[in-house]
Amino acid sequence: MKHIIILGDGMADERIAKLNNQTPLEAANKPYIDLIAKKGCTGLFHTVPEGFKPGSEIANMCVLGYDVRTEFEGRGSLEAASIGVNIMPGEMAMRCNLICVQDGKIKNHSAGHISNEEAKELIEFLQAELGNDVFTFHNGISYRHLLIMKGGNKQITCTPPHDVPGTPYKDVLVKADKPEAEDTAQLLNSLILRSQELLANHPINLERIAKGKDPANSIWPWSAGYKPAMETLNTKFGIKKGAVISAVDLIRGIGVYCGLKPIIVDGATGLWNTNYEGKVQAAIDALNDGCDFVFLHIEASDEAGHEGDFE
């Protein structure tokens, strides 16, 4: 039997006054989703266990049948798997956003959705200037990158930047949860401040400002963890051949640990201008090519939600 999960990340959202108190999904023209709901079985699924903050990493792992209380080790470790970075013993992985800070406040979590090419140049610049025996920067996609810290202690509180737009960044710097993590927090905060000094006048950012775009003038590391120990879906559920289709490193990394083959689709961006048709065709091709399970992830709805852009 063939199985496919189509995951509309963040699609449910909340009720919007301008939509007559409907959610964006209720207001949308979606005849095929309506048809599936009418002819199929529907229900409610709680994807975020008590005690966890809602986020794509937690929800997607839960959808795939994992117990995040024992198997989750932070976004960074999952994204590392997607881009082929092997986390070694004694290393801590973190998501590293390129963000925009304006007047001392976090303007947005994505530096205006900076392009892959611009971001790659900035990450390579940061690695050359700040990379050392403790910290290593690895390039990802758009604003989403990876920071590896040797000897880091994950008992820290790091605020996801998409949760706090408009907040003074100094109010949400890294905090140690335990005294033994204080050195880790201080090193990370020093790295953030140093990145701001270096990025302020980088040619990429000067050019973006001249064009009226948001500069990528700070890094923001968060979601720390070590290498996870996750069983494959084959071991858990007997899924012998499966694939994951997503433009997001986080989801592809989850897929790698699940034992799924990541399928890269040209033009898949993780934004609302993504190649929807190409992702659908890739899913059909995978099912016809012997896969008995496909996880097809749509990020556009989640990004629109973070931007507050229900339209």
Short mmCIF file of C-alpha atoms in Angstrom, two decimals:
data_model
loop_
_atom_site.label_atom_id
_atom_site.label_comp_id
_atom_site.label_asym_id
_atom_site.label_seq_id
_atom_site.Cartn_x
_atom_site.Cartn_y
_atom_site.Cartn_z
CA MET A 1 0.00 0.00 0.00
CA LYS A 2 1.18 3.50 -0.85
CA HIS A 3 1.07 6.31 1.73
CA ILE A 4 1.59 10.04 1.32
CA ILE A 5 1.53 12.82 3.90
CA ILE A 6 1.00 16.33 2.54
CA LEU A 7 2.01 18.67 5.35
CA GLY A 8 0.84 22.29 5.05
CA ASP A 9 3.19 23.76 7.65
CA GLY A 10 1.47 26.47 9.71
CA MET A 11 -1.54 26.35 7.41
CA ALA A 12 -4.24 26.25 10.09
CA ASP A 13 -3.21 29.61 11.59
CA GLU A 14 -5.69 31.74 13.57
CA ARG A 15 -8.93 33.58 12.94
CA ILE A 16 -8.54 36.91 11.10
CA ALA A 17 -10.97 39.80 11.58
CA LYS A 18 -10.56 40.92 7.95
CA LEU A 19 -11.64 37.42 6.85
CA ASN A 20 -14.93 37.60 8.75
CA ASN A 21 -13.28 35.83 11.66
CA GLN A 22 -12.28 32.86 9.51
CA THR A 23 -8.85 31.29 9.38
CA PRO A 24 -6.91 31.75 6.11
CA LEU A 25 -7.56 28.07 5.34
CA GLU A 26 -11.31 28.47 5.87
CA ALA A 27 -11.40 31.55 3.62
CA ALA A 28 -9.22 30.08 0.86
CA ASN A 29 -10.57 28.67 -2.40
CA LYS A 30 -9.48 25.03 -2.04
CA PRO A 31 -11.90 22.71 -3.86
CA TYR A 32 -9.63 19.65 -3.77
CA ILE A 33 -8.85 19.91 -0.07
CA ASP A 34 -12.60 20.28 0.48
CA LEU A 35 -13.23 17.23 -1.70
CA ILE A 36 -10.73 15.11 0.22
CA ALA A 37 -12.25 16.23 3.51
CA LYS A 38 -15.76 15.37 2.26
CA LYS A 39 -14.88 11.93 0.91
CA GLY A 40 -12.26 10.95 3.47
CA CYS A 41 -11.92 10.81 7.23
CA THR A 42 -11.16 13.96 9.19
CA GLY A 43 -10.01 14.54 12.72
CA LEU A 44 -7.89 16.58 15.10
CA PHE A 45 -4.25 15.74 15.81
CA HIS A 46 -2.29 17.41 18.60
CA THR A 47 1.19 17.78 17.13
CA VAL A 48 2.94 19.62 19.98
CA PRO A 49 3.26 17.75 23.31
CA GLU A 50 2.71 19.61 26.55
CA GLY A 51 5.82 21.50 27.64
CA PHE A 52 7.11 22.13 24.11
CA LYS A 53 6.88 25.38 22.18
CA PRO A 54 5.06 25.04 18.85
CA GLY A 55 7.53 24.83 16.00
CA SER A 56 8.05 23.03 12.71
CA GLU A 57 10.71 20.75 14.17
CA ILE A 58 8.48 19.48 16.99
CA ALA A 59 5.29 19.18 14.93
CA ASN A 60 6.85 17.42 11.94
CA MET A 61 8.67 14.89 14.10
CA CYS A 62 5.43 14.14 15.96
CA VAL A 63 3.53 13.71 12.68
CA LEU A 64 6.14 11.12 11.66
CA GLY A 65 5.66 9.18 14.88
CA TYR A 66 8.64 10.27 16.98
CA ASP A 67 8.65 11.00 20.69
CA VAL A 68 10.30 14.41 20.86
CA ARG A 69 10.72 14.09 24.63
CA THR A 70 13.45 11.52 24.05
CA GLU A 71 14.47 11.91 20.39
CA PHE A 72 14.60 15.67 19.71
CA GLU A 73 18.01 17.36 19.79
CA GLY A 74 17.36 20.81 18.33
CA ARG A 75 16.91 22.18 14.82
CA GLY A 76 20.60 22.57 14.20
CA SER A 77 21.32 18.86 14.49
CA LEU A 78 18.51 18.05 12.04
CA GLU A 79 19.59 20.67 9.51
CA ALA A 80 23.17 19.41 9.76
CA ALA A 81 22.02 16.06 8.40
CA SER A 82 20.36 17.76 5.44
CA ILE A 83 23.50 19.60 4.32
CA GLY A 84 25.82 16.66 5.02
CA VAL A 85 27.52 17.91 8.19
CA ASN A 86 28.32 15.08 10.58
CA ILE A 87 28.04 16.18 14.21
CA MET A 88 30.89 14.71 16.21
CA PRO A 89 30.93 13.80 19.92
CA GLY A 90 31.45 16.96 21.98
CA GLU A 91 29.92 19.20 19.32
CA MET A 92 26.70 21.20 19.58
CA ALA A 93 24.70 22.23 16.50
CA MET A 94 22.48 25.30 16.24
CA ARG A 95 20.29 26.91 13.59
CA CYS A 96 21.98 30.18 12.64
CA ASN A 97 19.67 32.77 11.06
CA LEU A 98 20.80 35.81 9.17
CA ILE A 99 18.45 38.46 10.55
CA CYS A 100 17.80 42.19 10.21
CA VAL A 101 18.27 44.42 13.24
CA GLN A 102 17.02 48.01 13.01
CA ASP A 103 17.34 50.63 15.76
CA GLY A 104 18.44 47.94 18.18
CA LYS A 105 15.33 45.82 17.52
CA ILE A 106 14.82 42.61 15.56
CA LYS A 107 13.03 43.77 12.41
CA ASN A 108 12.63 40.32 10.90
CA HIS A 109 13.97 36.78 11.17
CA SER A 110 15.01 36.42 7.52
CA ALA A 111 16.90 39.58 6.48
CA GLY A 112 14.08 40.21 4.02
CA HIS A 113 14.33 36.63 2.71
CA ILE A 114 17.88 37.15 1.51
CA SER A 115 18.86 35.23 -1.62
CA ASN A 116 20.93 32.04 -1.49
CA GLU A 117 23.80 33.69 -3.36
CA GLU A 118 24.02 36.71 -1.06
CA ALA A 119 23.71 34.57 2.05
CA LYS A 120 26.42 32.17 0.89
CA GLU A 121 28.89 35.05 0.50
CA LEU A 122 28.05 36.38 3.98
CA ILE A 123 28.37 32.99 5.68
CA GLU A 124 31.72 32.35 3.99
CA PHE A 125 32.82 35.82 5.14
CA LEU A 126 31.75 35.06 8.73
CA GLN A 127 33.56 31.74 8.65
CA ALA A 128 36.75 33.47 7.48
CA GLU A 129 36.47 36.18 10.15
CA LEU A 130 34.94 34.32 13.11
CA GLY A 131 35.51 30.63 12.44
CA ASN A 132 38.02 29.04 14.81
CA ASP A 133 38.62 25.95 16.95
CA VAL A 134 35.30 26.54 18.72
CA PHE A 135 32.90 27.87 16.08
CA THR A 136 32.26 26.74 12.50
CA PHE A 137 29.70 28.27 10.12
CA HIS A 138 28.06 26.14 7.41
CA ASN A 139 26.04 27.51 4.52
CA GLY A 140 22.39 26.55 4.15
CA ILE A 141 19.50 28.14 2.23
CA SER A 142 18.43 31.81 2.23
CA TYR A 143 18.49 32.99 5.87
CA ARG A 144 18.75 29.47 7.38
CA HIS A 145 22.29 28.34 8.21
CA LEU A 146 24.20 26.14 10.66
CA LEU A 147 26.58 26.92 13.51
CA ILE A 148 28.66 24.16 15.12
CA MET A 149 30.17 24.82 18.56
CA LYS A 150 32.74 22.50 20.09
CA GLY A 151 32.25 21.94 23.80
CA GLY A 152 28.94 23.80 23.89
CA ASN A 153 26.41 23.14 26.64
CA LYS A 154 22.82 22.92 25.35
CA GLN A 155 21.31 23.96 28.71
CA ILE A 156 20.64 27.44 27.38
CA THR A 157 17.58 29.46 26.40
CA CYS A 158 17.70 30.80 22.85
CA THR A 159 14.73 32.77 21.53
CA PRO A 160 13.57 31.94 17.98
CA PRO A 161 13.86 35.25 16.10
CA HIS A 162 10.56 34.76 14.24
CA ASP A 163 8.78 34.84 17.62
CA VAL A 164 9.99 38.31 18.63
CA PRO A 165 9.90 40.85 15.77
CA GLY A 166 10.04 44.38 17.16
CA THR A 167 11.81 43.24 20.34
CA PRO A 168 15.15 44.79 21.39
CA TYR A 169 17.67 42.08 20.55
CA LYS A 170 19.54 42.66 23.82
CA ASP A 171 16.43 41.55 25.71
CA VAL A 172 16.46 38.13 24.05
CA LEU A 173 20.14 37.25 23.91
CA VAL A 174 21.20 33.74 24.92
CA LYS A 175 20.69 32.92 28.60
CA ALA A 176 22.19 30.06 30.61
CA ASP A 177 19.68 27.70 32.26
CA LYS A 178 22.36 26.20 34.50
CA PRO A 179 25.59 27.71 35.89
CA GLU A 180 27.66 25.22 33.89
CA ALA A 181 26.21 26.67 30.66
CA GLU A 182 27.19 30.27 31.43
CA ASP A 183 30.39 30.12 29.36
CA THR A 184 28.42 28.83 26.36
CA ALA A 185 25.89 31.67 26.62
CA GLN A 186 28.59 34.32 26.91
CA LEU A 187 30.53 32.97 23.93
CA LEU A 188 27.41 32.90 21.75
CA ASN A 189 26.38 36.43 22.73
CA SER A 190 29.88 37.70 21.98
CA LEU A 191 29.65 36.01 18.58
CA ILE A 192 26.34 37.77 17.86
CA LEU A 193 27.77 41.19 18.75
CA ARG A 194 30.93 40.59 16.73
CA SER A 195 28.86 39.53 13.71
CA GLN A 196 26.96 42.81 13.86
CA GLU A 197 30.19 44.77 13.75
CA LEU A 198 31.45 42.79 10.75
CA LEU A 199 28.23 42.70 8.75
CA ALA A 200 27.28 46.37 9.16
CA ASN A 201 29.41 47.59 6.26
CA HIS A 202 29.74 44.45 4.18
CA PRO A 203 29.29 45.24 0.44
CA ILE A 204 26.35 42.84 0.19
CA ASN A 205 24.48 44.75 2.88
CA LEU A 206 25.41 48.17 1.55
CA GLU A 207 24.03 47.13 -1.83
CA ARG A 208 20.84 45.77 -0.25
CA ILE A 209 20.30 49.01 1.67
CA ALA A 210 20.84 51.04 -1.50
CA LYS A 211 18.10 48.99 -3.19
CA GLY A 212 15.71 49.49 -0.26
CA LYS A 213 16.11 45.93 1.01
CA ASP A 214 16.70 44.78 4.59
CA PRO A 215 20.36 44.09 5.39
CA ALA A 216 21.49 40.81 6.92
CA ASN A 217 23.31 42.62 9.72
CA SER A 218 23.33 40.03 12.49
CA ILE A 219 23.48 36.31 13.08
CA TRP A 220 21.01 34.69 15.47
CA PRO A 221 21.87 31.20 16.76
CA TRP A 222 19.12 29.14 18.40
CA SER A 223 17.72 25.62 19.00
CA ALA A 224 20.88 23.96 20.29
CA GLY A 225 21.41 20.22 20.50
CA TYR A 226 23.70 17.25 20.01
CA LYS A 227 23.51 14.44 17.45
CA PRO A 228 20.11 12.72 17.81
CA ALA A 229 19.57 8.97 18.09
CA MET A 230 16.48 8.36 15.93
CA GLU A 231 15.22 5.03 14.65
CA THR A 232 14.38 4.88 10.94
CA LEU A 233 10.79 4.58 9.77
CA ASN A 234 11.73 1.15 8.46
CA THR A 235 12.63 0.03 11.98
CA LYS A 236 9.61 1.74 13.56
CA PHE A 237 6.91 1.00 10.99
CA GLY A 238 8.35 -1.27 8.30
CA ILE A 239 8.55 1.44 5.62
CA LYS A 240 11.17 0.01 3.27
CA LYS A 241 11.51 2.81 0.72
CA GLY A 242 10.41 6.39 1.27
CA ALA A 243 11.15 9.95 0.19
CA VAL A 244 10.94 13.44 1.64
CA ILE A 245 10.20 16.47 -0.55
CA SER A 246 10.80 19.90 0.98
CA ALA A 247 12.72 23.11 0.31
CA VAL A 248 13.61 23.37 4.01
CA ASP A 249 16.85 21.91 5.40
CA LEU A 250 15.15 21.15 8.71
CA ILE A 251 12.57 18.86 7.09
CA ARG A 252 15.09 17.18 4.80
CA GLY A 253 17.29 16.57 7.86
CA ILE A 254 14.41 14.92 9.71
CA GLY A 255 13.92 12.81 6.59
CA VAL A 256 17.56 11.73 6.55
CA TYR A 257 17.37 10.52 10.16
CA CYS A 258 14.06 8.80 9.31
CA GLY A 259 15.75 6.89 6.50
CA LEU A 260 13.91 8.78 3.73
CA LYS A 261 15.57 9.86 0.49
CA PRO A 262 15.57 13.68 0.11
CA ILE A 263 14.33 14.76 -3.33
CA ILE A 264 15.46 18.21 -4.48
CA VAL A 265 13.01 20.01 -6.77
CA ASP A 266 14.20 22.84 -9.02
CA GLY A 267 12.45 26.08 -8.14
CA ALA A 268 11.34 24.92 -4.68
CA THR A 269 12.06 27.92 -2.45
CA GLY A 270 10.18 27.40 0.82
CA LEU A 271 8.26 30.62 0.05
CA TRP A 272 4.92 31.33 -1.59
CA ASN A 273 6.60 31.61 -5.02
CA THR A 274 7.73 27.98 -4.85
CA ASN A 275 7.40 25.34 -7.58
CA TYR A 276 4.23 23.63 -6.32
CA GLU A 277 3.65 21.70 -9.56
CA GLY A 278 7.22 20.40 -9.56
CA LYS A 279 6.90 19.15 -5.98
CA VAL A 280 3.65 17.36 -6.82
CA GLN A 281 5.21 15.70 -9.87
CA ALA A 282 8.24 14.64 -7.81
CA ALA A 283 5.91 12.97 -5.30
CA ILE A 284 4.03 11.12 -8.06
CA ASP A 285 7.31 10.03 -9.66
CA ALA A 286 8.64 8.76 -6.31
CA LEU A 287 5.50 6.68 -5.73
CA ASN A 288 5.73 5.27 -9.25
CA ASP A 289 9.44 4.54 -8.72
CA GLY A 290 8.90 2.09 -5.89
CA CYS A 291 8.47 4.34 -2.85
CA ASP A 292 5.74 3.17 -0.51
CA PHE A 293 5.80 6.42 1.49
CA VAL A 294 6.28 10.11 0.57
CA PHE A 295 6.38 13.04 2.98
CA LEU A 296 5.54 16.15 0.94
CA HIS A 297 6.14 19.31 2.97
CA ILE A 298 4.83 22.79 2.09
CA GLU A 299 6.60 25.67 3.88
CA ALA A 300 4.95 28.61 2.10
CA SER A 301 2.04 28.80 4.52
CA ASP A 302 4.36 28.88 7.54
CA GLU A 303 6.49 31.69 6.09
CA ALA A 304 3.37 33.70 5.24
CA GLY A 305 2.18 33.25 8.82
CA HIS A 306 5.47 34.53 10.24
CA GLU A 307 5.19 37.55 7.95
CA GLY A 308 1.57 38.17 9.02
CA ASP A 309 0.61 38.06 5.33
CA PHE A 310 -2.62 36.04 5.19
CA GLU A 311 -3.32 37.04 1.60
#
